[in-house]
Amino acid sequence: MTVKITTLIQVTDGQVGIHLEIDEAEMADLAEGGIAQILLSRFAVVAQNLKSELDDSGDGD
């Protein structure tokens, strides 16, 4: 079972859609209230990847 969570991150004057998935192994954490920790760790990875892509793009095209 996979829980799909979709959110939106605002980036300067544009928007980037982010799709996160929580796999079956993490479902037990959800039952124990660990959703915040899972999301925080996922957002940290997504934010770092997004920053790297934006930095690599130079002028933001």
mmCIF file with all atom_site columns, N, CA and C in Angstrom:
data_model
loop_
_atom_site.group_PDB
_atom_site.id
_atom_site.type_symbol
_atom_site.label_atom_id
_atom_site.label_alt_id
_atom_site.label_comp_id
_atom_site.label_asym_id
_atom_site.label_entity_id
_atom_site.label_seq_id
_atom_site.pdbx_PDB_ins_code
_atom_site.Cartn_x
_atom_site.Cartn_y
_atom_site.Cartn_z
_atom_site.occupancy
_atom_site.B_iso_or_equiv
_atom_site.pdbx_formal_charge
_atom_site.auth_seq_id
_atom_site.auth_comp_id
_atom_site.auth_asym_id
_atom_site.auth_atom_id
_atom_site.pdbx_PDB_model_num
ATOM 1   N N  . MET A 1 1  ? 0.849  -1.189 0.000   1.00 0.00 ? 1  MET A N  1
ATOM 2   C CA . MET A 1 1  ? 0.000  0.000  0.000   1.00 0.00 ? 1  MET A CA 1
ATOM 3   C C  . MET A 1 1  ? 0.885  1.239  0.000   1.00 0.00 ? 1  MET A C  1
ATOM 4   N N  . THR A 1 2  ? 0.562  2.188  -0.837  1.00 0.00 ? 2  THR A N  1
ATOM 5   C CA . THR A 1 2  ? 1.305  3.442  -0.897  1.00 0.00 ? 2  THR A CA 1
ATOM 6   C C  . THR A 1 2  ? 0.345  4.597  -0.710  1.00 0.00 ? 2  THR A C  1
ATOM 7   N N  . VAL A 1 3  ? 0.720  5.510  0.161   1.00 0.00 ? 3  VAL A N  1
ATOM 8   C CA . VAL A 1 3  ? -0.061 6.722  0.362   1.00 0.00 ? 3  VAL A CA 1
ATOM 9   C C  . VAL A 1 3  ? 0.587  7.810  -0.468  1.00 0.00 ? 3  VAL A C  1
ATOM 10  N N  . LYS A 1 4  ? -0.180 8.457  -1.311  1.00 0.00 ? 4  LYS A N  1
ATOM 11  C CA . LYS A 1 4  ? 0.378  9.526  -2.127  1.00 0.00 ? 4  LYS A CA 1
ATOM 12  C C  . LYS A 1 4  ? -0.057 10.867 -1.559  1.00 0.00 ? 4  LYS A C  1
ATOM 13  N N  . ILE A 1 5  ? 0.905  11.746 -1.401  1.00 0.00 ? 5  ILE A N  1
ATOM 14  C CA . ILE A 1 5  ? 0.649  13.073 -0.876  1.00 0.00 ? 5  ILE A CA 1
ATOM 15  C C  . ILE A 1 5  ? 1.131  14.070 -1.921  1.00 0.00 ? 5  ILE A C  1
ATOM 16  N N  . THR A 1 6  ? 0.275  14.965 -2.313  1.00 0.00 ? 6  THR A N  1
ATOM 17  C CA . THR A 1 6  ? 0.649  15.981 -3.287  1.00 0.00 ? 6  THR A CA 1
ATOM 18  C C  . THR A 1 6  ? 0.600  17.329 -2.606  1.00 0.00 ? 6  THR A C  1
ATOM 19  N N  . THR A 1 7  ? 1.619  18.115 -2.850  1.00 0.00 ? 7  THR A N  1
ATOM 20  C CA . THR A 1 7  ? 1.662  19.452 -2.281  1.00 0.00 ? 7  THR A CA 1
ATOM 21  C C  . THR A 1 7  ? 2.239  20.405 -3.313  1.00 0.00 ? 7  THR A C  1
ATOM 22  N N  . LEU A 1 8  ? 2.280  21.649 -2.994  1.00 0.00 ? 8  LEU A N  1
ATOM 23  C CA . LEU A 1 8  ? 2.790  22.652 -3.916  1.00 0.00 ? 8  LEU A CA 1
ATOM 24  C C  . LEU A 1 8  ? 3.803  23.509 -3.188  1.00 0.00 ? 8  LEU A C  1
ATOM 25  N N  . ILE A 1 9  ? 4.947  23.736 -3.823  1.00 0.00 ? 9  ILE A N  1
ATOM 26  C CA . ILE A 1 9  ? 5.968  24.595 -3.242  1.00 0.00 ? 9  ILE A CA 1
ATOM 27  C C  . ILE A 1 9  ? 6.089  25.831 -4.126  1.00 0.00 ? 9  ILE A C  1
ATOM 28  N N  . GLN A 1 10 ? 5.962  26.984 -3.532  1.00 0.00 ? 10 GLN A N  1
ATOM 29  C CA . GLN A 1 10 ? 6.090  28.249 -4.268  1.00 0.00 ? 10 GLN A CA 1
ATOM 30  C C  . GLN A 1 10 ? 7.567  28.559 -4.472  1.00 0.00 ? 10 GLN A C  1
ATOM 31  N N  . VAL A 1 11 ? 7.960  28.821 -5.693  1.00 0.00 ? 11 VAL A N  1
ATOM 32  C CA . VAL A 1 11 ? 9.349  29.157 -6.000  1.00 0.00 ? 11 VAL A CA 1
ATOM 33  C C  . VAL A 1 11 ? 9.375  30.494 -6.719  1.00 0.00 ? 11 VAL A C  1
ATOM 34  N N  . THR A 1 12 ? 9.902  31.502 -6.065  1.00 0.00 ? 12 THR A N  1
ATOM 35  C CA . THR A 1 12 ? 9.949  32.880 -6.581  1.00 0.00 ? 12 THR A CA 1
ATOM 36  C C  . THR A 1 12 ? 8.643  33.218 -7.288  1.00 0.00 ? 12 THR A C  1
ATOM 37  N N  . ASP A 1 13 ? 8.666  33.420 -8.603  1.00 0.00 ? 13 ASP A N  1
ATOM 38  C CA . ASP A 1 13 ? 7.443  33.822 -9.290  1.00 0.00 ? 13 ASP A CA 1
ATOM 39  C C  . ASP A 1 13 ? 6.763  32.659 -10.012 1.00 0.00 ? 13 ASP A C  1
ATOM 40  N N  . GLY A 1 14 ? 7.240  31.443 -9.788  1.00 0.00 ? 14 GLY A N  1
ATOM 41  C CA . GLY A 1 14 ? 6.641  30.265 -10.414 1.00 0.00 ? 14 GLY A CA 1
ATOM 42  C C  . GLY A 1 14 ? 6.203  29.265 -9.369  1.00 0.00 ? 14 GLY A C  1
ATOM 43  N N  . GLN A 1 15 ? 5.605  28.184 -9.814  1.00 0.00 ? 15 GLN A N  1
ATOM 44  C CA . GLN A 1 15 ? 5.199  27.135 -8.891  1.00 0.00 ? 15 GLN A CA 1
ATOM 45  C C  . GLN A 1 15 ? 5.714  25.798 -9.390  1.00 0.00 ? 15 GLN A C  1
ATOM 46  N N  . VAL A 1 16 ? 6.118  24.951 -8.471  1.00 0.00 ? 16 VAL A N  1
ATOM 47  C CA . VAL A 1 16 ? 6.624  23.637 -8.817  1.00 0.00 ? 16 VAL A CA 1
ATOM 48  C C  . VAL A 1 16 ? 5.794  22.601 -8.069  1.00 0.00 ? 16 VAL A C  1
ATOM 49  N N  . GLY A 1 17 ? 5.212  21.674 -8.780  1.00 0.00 ? 17 GLY A N  1
ATOM 50  C CA . GLY A 1 17 ? 4.427  20.618 -8.139  1.00 0.00 ? 17 GLY A CA 1
ATOM 51  C C  . GLY A 1 17 ? 5.345  19.545 -7.572  1.00 0.00 ? 17 GLY A C  1
ATOM 52  N N  . ILE A 1 18 ? 5.093  19.126 -6.364  1.00 0.00 ? 18 ILE A N  1
ATOM 53  C CA . ILE A 1 18 ? 5.910  18.108 -5.711  1.00 0.00 ? 18 ILE A CA 1
ATOM 54  C C  . ILE A 1 18 ? 5.000  16.936 -5.354  1.00 0.00 ? 18 ILE A C  1
ATOM 55  N N  . HIS A 1 19 ? 5.412  15.733 -5.701  1.00 0.00 ? 19 HIS A N  1
ATOM 56  C CA . HIS A 1 19 ? 4.641  14.541 -5.363  1.00 0.00 ? 19 HIS A CA 1
ATOM 57  C C  . HIS A 1 19 ? 5.477  13.685 -4.427  1.00 0.00 ? 19 HIS A C  1
ATOM 58  N N  . LEU A 1 20 ? 4.938  13.388 -3.280  1.00 0.00 ? 20 LEU A N  1
ATOM 59  C CA . LEU A 1 20 ? 5.635  12.558 -2.300  1.00 0.00 ? 20 LEU A CA 1
ATOM 60  C C  . LEU A 1 20 ? 4.881  11.249 -2.138  1.00 0.00 ? 20 LEU A C  1
ATOM 61  N N  . GLU A 1 21 ? 5.609  10.177 -1.939  1.00 0.00 ? 21 GLU A N  1
ATOM 62  C CA . GLU A 1 21 ? 4.982  8.889  -1.675  1.00 0.00 ? 21 GLU A CA 1
ATOM 63  C C  . GLU A 1 21 ? 5.528  8.325  -0.371  1.00 0.00 ? 21 GLU A C  1
ATOM 64  N N  . ILE A 1 22 ? 4.641  7.708  0.381   1.00 0.00 ? 22 ILE A N  1
ATOM 65  C CA . ILE A 1 22 ? 5.032  7.049  1.628   1.00 0.00 ? 22 ILE A CA 1
ATOM 66  C C  . ILE A 1 22 ? 4.787  5.566  1.419   1.00 0.00 ? 22 ILE A C  1
ATOM 67  N N  . ASP A 1 23 ? 5.839  4.766  1.526   1.00 0.00 ? 23 ASP A N  1
ATOM 68  C CA . ASP A 1 23 ? 5.699  3.348  1.228   1.00 0.00 ? 23 ASP A CA 1
ATOM 69  C C  . ASP A 1 23 ? 5.164  2.554  2.420   1.00 0.00 ? 23 ASP A C  1
ATOM 70  N N  . GLU A 1 24 ? 4.918  1.289  2.165   1.00 0.00 ? 24 GLU A N  1
ATOM 71  C CA . GLU A 1 24 ? 4.289  0.416  3.158   1.00 0.00 ? 24 GLU A CA 1
ATOM 72  C C  . GLU A 1 24 ? 5.092  0.318  4.452   1.00 0.00 ? 24 GLU A C  1
ATOM 73  N N  . ALA A 1 25 ? 6.406  0.317  4.340   1.00 0.00 ? 25 ALA A N  1
ATOM 74  C CA . ALA A 1 25 ? 7.253  0.211  5.524   1.00 0.00 ? 25 ALA A CA 1
ATOM 75  C C  . ALA A 1 25 ? 7.076  1.416  6.447   1.00 0.00 ? 25 ALA A C  1
ATOM 76  N N  . GLU A 1 26 ? 6.730  2.558  5.877   1.00 0.00 ? 26 GLU A N  1
ATOM 77  C CA . GLU A 1 26 ? 6.551  3.763  6.676   1.00 0.00 ? 26 GLU A CA 1
ATOM 78  C C  . GLU A 1 26 ? 5.144  3.901  7.237   1.00 0.00 ? 26 GLU A C  1
ATOM 79  N N  . MET A 1 27 ? 4.233  3.052  6.811   1.00 0.00 ? 27 MET A N  1
ATOM 80  C CA . MET A 1 27 ? 2.854  3.130  7.275   1.00 0.00 ? 27 MET A CA 1
ATOM 81  C C  . MET A 1 27 ? 2.758  2.924  8.789   1.00 0.00 ? 27 MET A C  1
ATOM 82  N N  . ALA A 1 28 ? 3.621  2.084  9.345   1.00 0.00 ? 28 ALA A N  1
ATOM 83  C CA . ALA A 1 28 ? 3.614  1.857  10.787  1.00 0.00 ? 28 ALA A CA 1
ATOM 84  C C  . ALA A 1 28 ? 3.941  3.147  11.530  1.00 0.00 ? 28 ALA A C  1
ATOM 85  N N  . ASP A 1 29 ? 4.856  3.938  10.970  1.00 0.00 ? 29 ASP A N  1
ATOM 86  C CA . ASP A 1 29 ? 5.198  5.222  11.575  1.00 0.00 ? 29 ASP A CA 1
ATOM 87  C C  . ASP A 1 29 ? 3.997  6.153  11.571  1.00 0.00 ? 29 ASP A C  1
ATOM 88  N N  . LEU A 1 30 ? 3.205  6.078  10.511  1.00 0.00 ? 30 LEU A N  1
ATOM 89  C CA . LEU A 1 30 ? 2.011  6.919  10.432  1.00 0.00 ? 30 LEU A CA 1
ATOM 90  C C  . LEU A 1 30 ? 1.059  6.590  11.578  1.00 0.00 ? 30 LEU A C  1
ATOM 91  N N  . ALA A 1 31 ? 0.916  5.305  11.847  1.00 0.00 ? 31 ALA A N  1
ATOM 92  C CA . ALA A 1 31 ? 0.021  4.872  12.915  1.00 0.00 ? 31 ALA A CA 1
ATOM 93  C C  . ALA A 1 31 ? 0.489  5.377  14.272  1.00 0.00 ? 31 ALA A C  1
ATOM 94  N N  . GLU A 1 32 ? 1.788  5.603  14.408  1.00 0.00 ? 32 GLU A N  1
ATOM 95  C CA . GLU A 1 32 ? 2.356  6.086  15.666  1.00 0.00 ? 32 GLU A CA 1
ATOM 96  C C  . GLU A 1 32 ? 2.513  7.603  15.680  1.00 0.00 ? 32 GLU A C  1
ATOM 97  N N  . GLY A 1 33 ? 1.932  8.272  14.709  1.00 0.00 ? 33 GLY A N  1
ATOM 98  C CA . GLY A 1 33 ? 2.009  9.727  14.678  1.00 0.00 ? 33 GLY A CA 1
ATOM 99  C C  . GLY A 1 33 ? 3.286  10.263 14.065  1.00 0.00 ? 33 GLY A C  1
ATOM 100 N N  . GLY A 1 34 ? 3.977  9.443  13.296  1.00 0.00 ? 34 GLY A N  1
ATOM 101 C CA . GLY A 1 34 ? 5.248  9.856  12.711  1.00 0.00 ? 34 GLY A CA 1
ATOM 102 C C  . GLY A 1 34 ? 5.129  10.583 11.387  1.00 0.00 ? 34 GLY A C  1
ATOM 103 N N  . ILE A 1 35 ? 3.918  10.938 10.983  1.00 0.00 ? 35 ILE A N  1
ATOM 104 C CA . ILE A 1 35 ? 3.726  11.598 9.688   1.00 0.00 ? 35 ILE A CA 1
ATOM 105 C C  . ILE A 1 35 ? 4.549  12.878 9.578   1.00 0.00 ? 35 ILE A C  1
ATOM 106 N N  . ALA A 1 36 ? 4.632  13.646 10.640  1.00 0.00 ? 36 ALA A N  1
ATOM 107 C CA . ALA A 1 36 ? 5.383  14.902 10.599  1.00 0.00 ? 36 ALA A CA 1
ATOM 108 C C  . ALA A 1 36 ? 6.858  14.646 10.300  1.00 0.00 ? 36 ALA A C  1
ATOM 109 N N  . GLN A 1 37 ? 7.441  13.648 10.948  1.00 0.00 ? 37 GLN A N  1
ATOM 110 C CA . GLN A 1 37 ? 8.854  13.341 10.721  1.00 0.00 ? 37 GLN A CA 1
ATOM 111 C C  . GLN A 1 37 ? 9.100  12.881 9.293   1.00 0.00 ? 37 GLN A C  1
ATOM 112 N N  . ILE A 1 38 ? 8.204  12.043 8.775   1.00 0.00 ? 38 ILE A N  1
ATOM 113 C CA . ILE A 1 38 ? 8.348  11.550 7.404   1.00 0.00 ? 38 ILE A CA 1
ATOM 114 C C  . ILE A 1 38 ? 8.273  12.709 6.426   1.00 0.00 ? 38 ILE A C  1
ATOM 115 N N  . LEU A 1 39 ? 7.269  13.559 6.603   1.00 0.00 ? 39 LEU A N  1
ATOM 116 C CA . LEU A 1 39 ? 7.104  14.691 5.689   1.00 0.00 ? 39 LEU A CA 1
ATOM 117 C C  . LEU A 1 39 ? 8.269  15.663 5.774   1.00 0.00 ? 39 LEU A C  1
ATOM 118 N N  . LEU A 1 40 ? 8.740  15.935 6.979   1.00 0.00 ? 40 LEU A N  1
ATOM 119 C CA . LEU A 1 40 ? 9.871  16.844 7.133   1.00 0.00 ? 40 LEU A CA 1
ATOM 120 C C  . LEU A 1 40 ? 11.114 16.309 6.434   1.00 0.00 ? 40 LEU A C  1
ATOM 121 N N  . SER A 1 41 ? 11.366 15.027 6.577   1.00 0.00 ? 41 SER A N  1
ATOM 122 C CA . SER A 1 41 ? 12.547 14.463 5.929   1.00 0.00 ? 41 SER A CA 1
ATOM 123 C C  . SER A 1 41 ? 12.391 14.469 4.413   1.00 0.00 ? 41 SER A C  1
ATOM 124 N N  . ARG A 1 42 ? 11.186 14.172 3.935   1.00 0.00 ? 42 ARG A N  1
ATOM 125 C CA . ARG A 1 42 ? 10.942 14.191 2.489   1.00 0.00 ? 42 ARG A CA 1
ATOM 126 C C  . ARG A 1 42 ? 11.064 15.613 1.939   1.00 0.00 ? 42 ARG A C  1
ATOM 127 N N  . PHE A 1 43 ? 10.489 16.597 2.639   1.00 0.00 ? 43 PHE A N  1
ATOM 128 C CA . PHE A 1 43 ? 10.572 17.976 2.177   1.00 0.00 ? 43 PHE A CA 1
ATOM 129 C C  . PHE A 1 43 ? 12.019 18.456 2.148   1.00 0.00 ? 43 PHE A C  1
ATOM 130 N N  . ALA A 1 44 ? 12.822 18.021 3.099   1.00 0.00 ? 44 ALA A N  1
ATOM 131 C CA . ALA A 1 44 ? 14.228 18.413 3.114   1.00 0.00 ? 44 ALA A CA 1
ATOM 132 C C  . ALA A 1 44 ? 14.931 17.919 1.855   1.00 0.00 ? 44 ALA A C  1
ATOM 133 N N  . VAL A 1 45 ? 14.669 16.677 1.461   1.00 0.00 ? 45 VAL A N  1
ATOM 134 C CA . VAL A 1 45 ? 15.280 16.112 0.261   1.00 0.00 ? 45 VAL A CA 1
ATOM 135 C C  . VAL A 1 45 ? 14.765 16.823 -0.985  1.00 0.00 ? 45 VAL A C  1
ATOM 136 N N  . VAL A 1 46 ? 13.442 17.015 -1.052  1.00 0.00 ? 46 VAL A N  1
ATOM 137 C CA . VAL A 1 46 ? 12.840 17.690 -2.211  1.00 0.00 ? 46 VAL A CA 1
ATOM 138 C C  . VAL A 1 46 ? 13.370 19.114 -2.339  1.00 0.00 ? 46 VAL A C  1
ATOM 139 N N  . ALA A 1 47 ? 13.440 19.829 -1.226  1.00 0.00 ? 47 ALA A N  1
ATOM 140 C CA . ALA A 1 47 ? 13.917 21.208 -1.254  1.00 0.00 ? 47 ALA A CA 1
ATOM 141 C C  . ALA A 1 47 ? 15.375 21.282 -1.718  1.00 0.00 ? 47 ALA A C  1
ATOM 142 N N  . GLN A 1 48 ? 16.197 20.357 -1.259  1.00 0.00 ? 48 GLN A N  1
ATOM 143 C CA . GLN A 1 48 ? 17.605 20.353 -1.669  1.00 0.00 ? 48 GLN A CA 1
ATOM 144 C C  . GLN A 1 48 ? 17.733 20.058 -3.156  1.00 0.00 ? 48 GLN A C  1
ATOM 145 N N  . ASN A 1 49 ? 16.956 19.082 -3.645  1.00 0.00 ? 49 ASN A N  1
ATOM 146 C CA . ASN A 1 49 ? 16.992 18.758 -5.068  1.00 0.00 ? 49 ASN A CA 1
ATOM 147 C C  . ASN A 1 49 ? 16.503 19.922 -5.916  1.00 0.00 ? 49 ASN A C  1
ATOM 148 N N  . LEU A 1 50 ? 15.452 20.574 -5.460  1.00 0.00 ? 50 LEU A N  1
ATOM 149 C CA . LEU A 1 50 ? 14.905 21.715 -6.178  1.00 0.00 ? 50 LEU A CA 1
ATOM 150 C C  . LEU A 1 50 ? 15.909 22.857 -6.222  1.00 0.00 ? 50 LEU A C  1
ATOM 151 N N  . LYS A 1 51 ? 16.559 23.111 -5.093  1.00 0.00 ? 51 LYS A N  1
ATOM 152 C CA . LYS A 1 51 ? 17.574 24.160 -5.037  1.00 0.00 ? 51 LYS A CA 1
ATOM 153 C C  . LYS A 1 51 ? 18.712 23.851 -6.006  1.00 0.00 ? 51 LYS A C  1
ATOM 154 N N  . SER A 1 52 ? 19.142 22.600 -6.047  1.00 0.00 ? 52 SER A N  1
ATOM 155 C CA . SER A 1 52 ? 20.214 22.208 -6.957  1.00 0.00 ? 52 SER A CA 1
ATOM 156 C C  . SER A 1 52 ? 19.812 22.422 -8.411  1.00 0.00 ? 52 SER A C  1
ATOM 157 N N  . GLU A 1 53 ? 18.581 22.061 -8.753  1.00 0.00 ? 53 GLU A N  1
ATOM 158 C CA . GLU A 1 53 ? 18.101 22.252 -10.120 1.00 0.00 ? 53 GLU A CA 1
ATOM 159 C C  . GLU A 1 53 ? 18.029 23.728 -10.477 1.00 0.00 ? 53 GLU A C  1
ATOM 160 N N  . LEU A 1 54 ? 17.543 24.540 -9.559  1.00 0.00 ? 54 LEU A N  1
ATOM 161 C CA . LEU A 1 54 ? 17.454 25.968 -9.818  1.00 0.00 ? 54 LEU A CA 1
ATOM 162 C C  . LEU A 1 54 ? 18.839 26.595 -9.954  1.00 0.00 ? 54 LEU A C  1
ATOM 163 N N  . ASP A 1 55 ? 19.771 26.166 -9.108  1.00 0.00 ? 55 ASP A N  1
ATOM 164 C CA . ASP A 1 55 ? 21.137 26.671 -9.192  1.00 0.00 ? 55 ASP A CA 1
ATOM 165 C C  . ASP A 1 55 ? 21.787 26.277 -10.524 1.00 0.00 ? 55 ASP A C  1
ATOM 166 N N  . ASP A 1 56 ? 21.512 25.055 -10.972 1.00 0.00 ? 56 ASP A N  1
ATOM 167 C CA . ASP A 1 56 ? 22.087 24.555 -12.217 1.00 0.00 ? 56 ASP A CA 1
ATOM 168 C C  . ASP A 1 56 ? 21.508 25.235 -13.449 1.00 0.00 ? 56 ASP A C  1
ATOM 169 N N  . SER A 1 57 ? 20.271 25.731 -13.322 1.00 0.00 ? 57 SER A N  1
ATOM 170 C CA . SER A 1 57 ? 19.605 26.325 -14.481 1.00 0.00 ? 57 SER A CA 1
ATOM 171 C C  . SER A 1 57 ? 20.127 27.719 -14.802 1.00 0.00 ? 57 SER A C  1
ATOM 172 N N  . GLY A 1 58 ? 20.884 28.318 -13.917 1.00 0.00 ? 58 GLY A N  1
ATOM 173 C CA . GLY A 1 58 ? 21.473 29.626 -14.169 1.00 0.00 ? 58 GLY A CA 1
ATOM 174 C C  . GLY A 1 58 ? 20.466 30.744 -14.084 1.00 0.00 ? 58 GLY A C  1
ATOM 175 N N  . ASP A 1 59 ? 19.853 31.105 -15.206 1.00 0.00 ? 59 ASP A N  1
ATOM 176 C CA . ASP A 1 59 ? 18.944 32.251 -15.225 1.00 0.00 ? 59 ASP A CA 1
ATOM 177 C C  . ASP A 1 59 ? 17.506 31.896 -14.892 1.00 0.00 ? 59 ASP A C  1
ATOM 178 N N  . GLY A 1 60 ? 17.243 30.644 -14.550 1.00 0.00 ? 60 GLY A N  1
ATOM 179 C CA . GLY A 1 60 ? 15.911 30.260 -14.102 1.00 0.00 ? 60 GLY A CA 1
ATOM 180 C C  . GLY A 1 60 ? 14.948 29.913 -15.209 1.00 0.00 ? 60 GLY A C  1
ATOM 181 N N  . ASP A 1 61 ? 15.437 29.708 -16.421 1.00 0.00 ? 61 ASP A N  1
ATOM 182 C CA . ASP A 1 61 ? 14.556 29.296 -17.510 1.00 0.00 ? 61 ASP A CA 1
ATOM 183 C C  . ASP A 1 61 ? 14.032 27.965 -17.149 1.00 0.00 ? 61 ASP A C  1
#
